[in-house]
Amino acid sequence: MSHKVSLTVNGTAHTREVEARLLLSDFLRHDLGLTGTHVGCEHGVCGACTILLDGVPVRSCLMFAAQINGKSITTVEGLSADGKLSPLQEAFRDAHGLQCGYCTPGILTTMTAFLAETPKPSEGDIREALSGNLCRCTGYQNIVDAVKLAAERMSAKP
Amino acid sequence: MKPAPFRYAAPASLEEALALKAEHGDEAKFLAGGQSLVPAMNFRLAQPAVLIDLNGLDALAYVKAEGGTVRIGAMTRYHTLQRDKTIGSKVALMAEALPEVAHPAIRNRGTLGGNLSHADPASELPAVVLALGGTLHARSKKGARAITAKDFFVGVLTTALANDELLAEIELPVFPPRSGTCFLEVARRKGDYAMMGVACAVTLDAGGACSDVHLAYCNAGETPVAAPKAAQALKGQRLDDKTARDAAEMAKGEIRPFGNVHASVDYQRHLAGVLTRRALIAAYGRARA
Amino acid sequence: MSTRSFGQPIKRNEDARLLQGKALFVDDVELPRLLHAAFVRSPHAHARIRGIDTSAAKKRAGVVAVYTAADLGDYWKPGPLLLPPPPIEGVVFNERTQVPLVKDKVRHAGEPVVLVIAEDRYIAEDAAGDVVVDYEALPAVVDLEKARDAKTGFVHDDLKTNVAAHVRQTKGDYAKAVAGAACVIKRRFLYDRGTSLPIETRGVVAQWDGKADRLTVWDTTQAPVFIRNGLAAMLNLSERQVRVIAPFIGGGFGPKIMMFYPEEVLLPWAAMKLDRPIKWIEDRFEHFFATTHERGQLHDAEIALSKDGRIIGVKDVFLHDTGAYDPYGLTVPINSQCTLLGPYIVPNYDSTFTALFTNKPIVTPYRGAGRQHGVFVMERLLDIAARELKMDRAEIRRINFIPPDAFPYDNQIIYQDFAPLVYDSGNYQPILDKALKAIGYKQFLEEQPALRAAGKHQGIGLVCYVEGTGIGPYEGAKVQVQGSGKVSLATGIGTQGQGHYTSFAQIVADQVGVAVTDVDVVTGDTDQFYWGAGTFASRGAVVAGNAVNDAAKVVRQKILRTAAEHFECAEEDLALSNGAVSVVGVPGKTVKLGVLADEANPMRGAVKPGTEPGLEATSYFGPEMGATAAGIHAMIVEVDPETCTLEIKKYVVVHDCGTVINPLILAGQIHGGVAQGVGNAFYEQLVFDDRGQLLNASLADYLIPTALDVPRMTLDHTVTPSPLNPLGIKGAGEAGAIPVGPLFAQAIEDALGLPGQGVELNEIPLSPSRLWELAGALAKIDTSATRVR
């Protein structure tokens, strides 16, 4: 039995028929072709598949596509506009906050929401907010610095 | 790691949800935040035939202070509880435990009712609700009933809920003045299930001696485990290093941890002792403040 | 030339794509009519297969094919041995390599038994659940000493032993030398299993195009060229018919270079057979069994020293867990054997290892690749020796350093690359001086008693290591000026986050005078570059980097020659910068590289005899041997003595990897290595029960460190260029990870004052629970073999 879902992803409306068990992560990646959302564990630990659901970071591997009727989703593809990096993305580049880049989309969505709520974070705040996203390449230090840098730049530019 | 097939239903009302559960019984599972159920489904450890999604039932998400109690709707998410002023001021023990539950993205989805119904003995909030002496209100097509926290948790991932029942509301008493609480845990990493955790509440009499003490532990047995003997022994006592240590020793004997890949039974018991002592002293300090 | 970018912290070329979710990873490949694969994997670690019933699976709607070993026919054969044993006298090596699907006997849990192909992955998993395999469970070989001593129940029955290899290497005469020692210390050391755990699991997509008569395979491999050649041979195709693409790879760390994984063998075969493209993406649960592991070793080691703390010799006898098969030969245990010697003069060395088959997943190199174990043993022995001899821990290291004038330094044993273990260059004392200063060694030791009196259990650790990097055989690079004026660079290695798109671009940019962003780097596509070995052993920058440099230099010469013809002037009068060539001192006399590229490829007319078209060059570089990097890590840690949990207060890395191409990327490599080392030291352990079952096969229970567990690191470096390559580079990929285990052991011991209580931490990984057990087990360390004269 399939379910009809209508939703907005990165500002674009979509309507699709989905099987009940289709994971939201698979729906975004394979039905909508938004492969920027990465899948790392499918049990909610690694954080790579984190997306913004009505602005709030959630694991897309722990939701079913059937659940998102009427919702608005932002994926990593929606963080930049017309190829212009967001201040957070720019800071990741400047501070070398990524290596293989696989965990990066989930970290960007998580930290985008974090900075919106915590515009002037301490290093401890950042590490705490980041602790639900696993990165195997960077040792986190440059990610922390990138978030700090983004926060500074964003608060300097009101 | 893809879930097995199931039938999905998104009821528009509590009544509809309860009717579906009554119809399908054990075949059906309620889907709350899904932060424990969906991983289990992805591993195919859980293969419900019917999934009843409660996420459309906004009426089940609330925090209300009423008289001497706080009532929490089962679909209230951790994220909401963490930021709720009533919880912060009247249920400080829960407020202290919430940041230890997983990570922000999980707390954005996970719900109190889902957590308690999942009844993972390693989870923080069952121990908190047990220490608080909460009452769990179940609903079914047939009616409603209240279950004390003590009776609610029956075994590993097992509750007293019948197969047509839904945990709808959690009722928590507000402690009287001169009360202090403390939640402490030791986890391998922040956000992991604790190797040992203690939820502790202390109420003092006018003279500064303990009039009421509650101790409950996570990852200390098949359910959240209370330590009533240790708590009882403190009544009428002043809390100091010695009495706290004595109580901690007693509590170590009351819990029934079974060890896992991260912690031996002996280490878990040892941690319970350390954390009990520290939590009692901290709660006592807060009660006097 | 424009401003030199070599050595500068240049921002990465690849980041914009990665940050916007536009980079292609293997699971992002979508093709028309794509099928999906899932595997039935053995739940048993050791079992005989009595029968397989696939009938229900085949009947399920959406299932396209179900294959067992029997269906593979002649295609079924054990995988290749990647590296034969090095030429060491008396070496014993029993080759047993992994099979595509189990035919008769399962040798580790998770070994693939049946391949299911269906219209989507969900259905494929449903059908895998339909397959019924009749297993006769056998007792599992798990424990190393039991594996060694077993008389029956072997992992490979025909061998009649579990011994996979036996190697002894010696230098000097330890047995003789030990007689003259003032202090001899003997201990047992355990280093348990972990796994690399890249956030992207493995994956393969295979597509057969019958019209083009070509196979294309997208693979999360670190070695695409070898995969192409191997697949061509297995499938009776010529190499030109096979294209292997390793696109963006989500972390490798070693295991993604294992060849051939069963899935890499099976998917192309099935895609050809079914004439439809097939995708398999390893899920995280599979990853714990299907991707190789590393680390398990048990050492009985002994060090002999003079009264003043100089090393007279080391003897080490160790067991190495190679898992169910040994396709990677002896790389890991040889690395342990060689790296143990560290930056020290060890006049006499006697090292013997026995590699053992066990019913556990295969062991192949993972970041550090056995070096950790050697460093752990040596550094722990020196710590204990310092205590026995009442010496300072830094001092005992300093006095044993190989002096700077002793290089090249021959350790007189054979390394993993079959070459003698000769250190090319090094200067260790400045590294130590910087590390001691950065961590505040003296000051900390002065303050420590007061801290302890105040109830703060803080300790300091300091460990040294060397790392053989940049081994052969060779890599190549092709540099080409495009008509657009941009410069393309292709190399055969794959990249998994090391920033090759940038560091290699820097090398090219400097030679041909373009911006780093105008160098378009392609790695890991066999249609773009034909030859190469792969990304492993901290060799990408060293070996491919030098090939890139050489090719870029040739292109520079071609540019100058073409420009000299263009302007009818001498080459010496020309300068390259900003993507153009100018005649020095003559304003306006400038030609863009793209114009020259077109002129070098004329459409009409005659060219001089011997002319090669285009501004391009291909070069290869093969070092005669590896370059030896070195470093020191130091740490201050605070331990809660009641809970045995830790807080790292300060972490310092001082490192010498020769000439640095991009300090930003280098720092990232060190940071990431340390994070994995921290995991290895205190969080990560694959726990097997006595049936060979892995008890923690999930990310909830296999604990990789989070942002709250990895400390902020202070980095510094010294530069001792390698004489073995023109750029003077040494590798850096593994350095961060190698010495962290002994550092944790030493610092925690110090924080808790354990040695004073007769407790030593001689095993890794540690954990709060294990630490509590060990610290509680007072005076259980056997010190009877210790004698001080």
mmCIF file of C-alpha atoms in Angstrom, chain B residues 136-260:
data_model
loop_
_atom_site.group_PDB
_atom_site.id
_atom_site.type_symbol
_atom_site.label_atom_id
_atom_site.label_comp_id
_atom_site.label_asym_id
_atom_site.label_seq_id
_atom_site.Cartn_x
_atom_site.Cartn_y
_atom_site.Cartn_z
ATOM 1 C CA LEU B 136 1.418 6.871 34.251
ATOM 2 C CA HIS B 137 -1.987 7.295 32.718
ATOM 3 C CA ALA B 138 -2.913 4.696 30.129
ATOM 4 C CA ARG B 139 -5.757 4.950 27.677
ATOM 5 C CA SER B 140 -7.493 2.297 25.652
ATOM 6 C CA LYS B 141 -10.693 1.965 23.700
ATOM 7 C CA LYS B 142 -12.171 0.500 26.867
ATOM 8 C CA GLY B 143 -11.195 3.363 29.139
ATOM 9 C CA ALA B 144 -8.398 4.794 31.238
ATOM 10 C CA ARG B 145 -6.289 3.597 34.126
ATOM 11 C CA ALA B 146 -3.467 4.930 36.241
ATOM 12 C CA ILE B 147 -0.300 2.897 36.828
ATOM 13 C CA THR B 148 2.371 3.871 39.320
ATOM 14 C CA ALA B 149 5.882 4.101 37.952
ATOM 15 C CA LYS B 150 6.853 1.271 40.256
ATOM 16 C CA ASP B 151 4.313 -1.012 38.626
ATOM 17 C CA PHE B 152 4.713 0.308 35.102
ATOM 18 C CA PHE B 153 8.182 -1.059 34.382
ATOM 19 C CA VAL B 154 7.940 -4.823 34.279
ATOM 20 C CA GLY B 155 11.084 -6.008 32.536
ATOM 21 C CA VAL B 156 13.562 -5.300 29.764
ATOM 22 C CA LEU B 157 11.582 -3.375 27.128
ATOM 23 C CA THR B 158 8.397 -4.518 28.861
ATOM 24 C CA THR B 159 5.724 -2.422 30.587
ATOM 25 C CA ALA B 160 2.444 -3.075 32.314
ATOM 26 C CA LEU B 161 0.577 -1.633 29.324
ATOM 27 C CA ALA B 162 -1.916 -4.076 27.830
ATOM 28 C CA ASN B 163 -1.745 -4.647 24.100
ATOM 29 C CA ASP B 164 -4.634 -2.267 23.490
ATOM 30 C CA GLU B 165 -3.299 0.493 25.731
ATOM 31 C CA LEU B 166 -1.431 3.693 25.048
ATOM 32 C CA LEU B 167 0.529 5.687 27.579
ATOM 33 C CA ALA B 168 -1.215 9.028 27.232
ATOM 34 C CA GLU B 169 -0.023 11.149 30.122
ATOM 35 C CA ILE B 170 2.668 11.252 32.758
ATOM 36 C CA GLU B 171 1.779 12.816 36.068
ATOM 37 C CA LEU B 172 4.623 13.905 38.310
ATOM 38 C CA PRO B 173 4.353 15.204 41.865
ATOM 39 C CA VAL B 174 6.026 18.491 42.689
ATOM 40 C CA PHE B 175 8.293 18.157 45.695
ATOM 41 C CA PRO B 176 7.616 20.379 48.709
ATOM 42 C CA PRO B 177 9.939 23.205 49.744
ATOM 43 C CA ARG B 178 13.282 22.186 51.255
ATOM 44 C CA SER B 179 13.642 19.543 48.556
ATOM 45 C CA GLY B 180 16.641 19.048 46.344
ATOM 46 C CA THR B 181 17.272 16.698 43.464
ATOM 47 C CA CYS B 182 20.234 15.521 41.484
ATOM 48 C CA PHE B 183 20.756 13.380 38.428
ATOM 49 C CA LEU B 184 24.224 11.974 37.765
ATOM 50 C CA GLU B 185 25.469 9.428 35.326
ATOM 51 C CA VAL B 186 28.672 8.038 33.878
ATOM 52 C CA ALA B 187 28.499 7.220 30.195
ATOM 53 C CA ARG B 188 31.278 6.191 27.853
ATOM 54 C CA ARG B 189 30.562 9.215 25.715
ATOM 55 C CA LYS B 190 28.184 12.082 26.374
ATOM 56 C CA GLY B 191 24.805 11.091 24.969
ATOM 57 C CA ASP B 192 25.352 7.343 25.264
ATOM 58 C CA TYR B 193 23.267 5.232 27.559
ATOM 59 C CA ALA B 194 24.836 5.502 30.973
ATOM 60 C CA MET B 195 26.988 2.710 32.348
ATOM 61 C CA MET B 196 25.289 3.754 35.581
ATOM 62 C CA GLY B 197 23.026 6.644 36.451
ATOM 63 C CA VAL B 198 21.241 7.769 39.559
ATOM 64 C CA ALA B 199 18.207 9.955 40.031
ATOM 65 C CA CYS B 200 17.981 11.262 43.556
ATOM 66 C CA ALA B 201 15.552 13.438 45.495
ATOM 67 C CA VAL B 202 15.922 14.583 49.075
ATOM 68 C CA THR B 203 13.395 16.470 51.211
ATOM 69 C CA LEU B 204 14.452 17.905 54.550
ATOM 70 C CA ASP B 205 12.463 18.554 57.675
ATOM 71 C CA ALA B 206 12.593 21.866 59.473
ATOM 72 C CA GLY B 207 15.606 20.682 61.452
ATOM 73 C CA GLY B 208 17.596 19.844 58.336
ATOM 74 C CA ALA B 209 17.321 16.085 58.593
ATOM 75 C CA CYS B 210 16.061 13.973 55.703
ATOM 76 C CA SER B 211 12.318 13.467 55.807
ATOM 77 C CA ASP B 212 11.993 11.848 52.431
ATOM 78 C CA VAL B 213 14.581 10.348 50.069
ATOM 79 C CA HIS B 214 14.165 8.747 46.667
ATOM 80 C CA LEU B 215 16.865 6.913 44.752
ATOM 81 C CA ALA B 216 16.451 5.276 41.358
ATOM 82 C CA TYR B 217 19.019 3.941 38.930
ATOM 83 C CA CYS B 218 19.347 3.390 35.228
ATOM 84 C CA ASN B 219 21.230 0.454 33.758
ATOM 85 C CA ALA B 220 21.002 -1.234 37.129
ATOM 86 C CA GLY B 221 18.708 -4.142 36.339
ATOM 87 C CA GLU B 222 15.908 -5.282 34.080
ATOM 88 C CA THR B 223 13.888 -2.176 34.858
ATOM 89 C CA PRO B 224 14.759 1.172 36.357
ATOM 90 C CA VAL B 225 15.675 0.131 39.878
ATOM 91 C CA ALA B 226 14.867 1.939 43.117
ATOM 92 C CA ALA B 227 16.863 1.650 46.321
ATOM 93 C CA PRO B 228 14.153 1.973 48.965
ATOM 94 C CA LYS B 229 16.219 0.561 51.819
ATOM 95 C CA ALA B 230 19.019 3.058 51.342
ATOM 96 C CA ALA B 231 16.451 5.826 51.025
ATOM 97 C CA GLN B 232 14.589 4.687 54.129
ATOM 98 C CA ALA B 233 17.794 4.449 56.158
ATOM 99 C CA LEU B 234 18.478 8.126 55.561
ATOM 100 C CA LYS B 235 15.161 9.275 57.000
ATOM 101 C CA GLY B 236 15.701 11.312 60.097
ATOM 102 C CA GLN B 237 19.423 11.513 59.332
ATOM 103 C CA ARG B 238 21.484 14.479 58.401
ATOM 104 C CA LEU B 239 23.320 14.019 55.171
ATOM 105 C CA ASP B 240 27.044 14.129 55.460
ATOM 106 C CA ASP B 241 29.885 12.201 53.911
ATOM 107 C CA LYS B 242 29.426 9.316 56.337
ATOM 108 C CA THR B 243 25.665 8.908 56.019
ATOM 109 C CA ALA B 244 25.910 9.347 52.264
ATOM 110 C CA ARG B 245 28.576 6.659 52.078
ATOM 111 C CA ASP B 246 26.527 4.290 54.222
ATOM 112 C CA ALA B 247 23.477 4.846 52.035
ATOM 113 C CA ALA B 248 25.580 4.355 48.910
ATOM 114 C CA GLU B 249 26.829 1.015 50.235
ATOM 115 C CA MET B 250 23.255 -0.077 50.879
ATOM 116 C CA ALA B 251 22.106 1.032 47.451
ATOM 117 C CA LYS B 252 24.903 -0.982 45.838
ATOM 118 C CA GLY B 253 23.304 -4.042 47.342
ATOM 119 C CA GLU B 254 19.846 -3.156 46.153
ATOM 120 C CA ILE B 255 20.585 -2.773 42.459
ATOM 121 C CA ARG B 256 20.897 -5.690 40.048
ATOM 122 C CA PRO B 257 23.119 -4.594 37.158
ATOM 123 C CA PHE B 258 24.060 -7.244 34.644
ATOM 124 C CA GLY B 259 27.059 -5.750 32.913
ATOM 125 C CA ASN B 260 27.677 -5.239 29.215
#
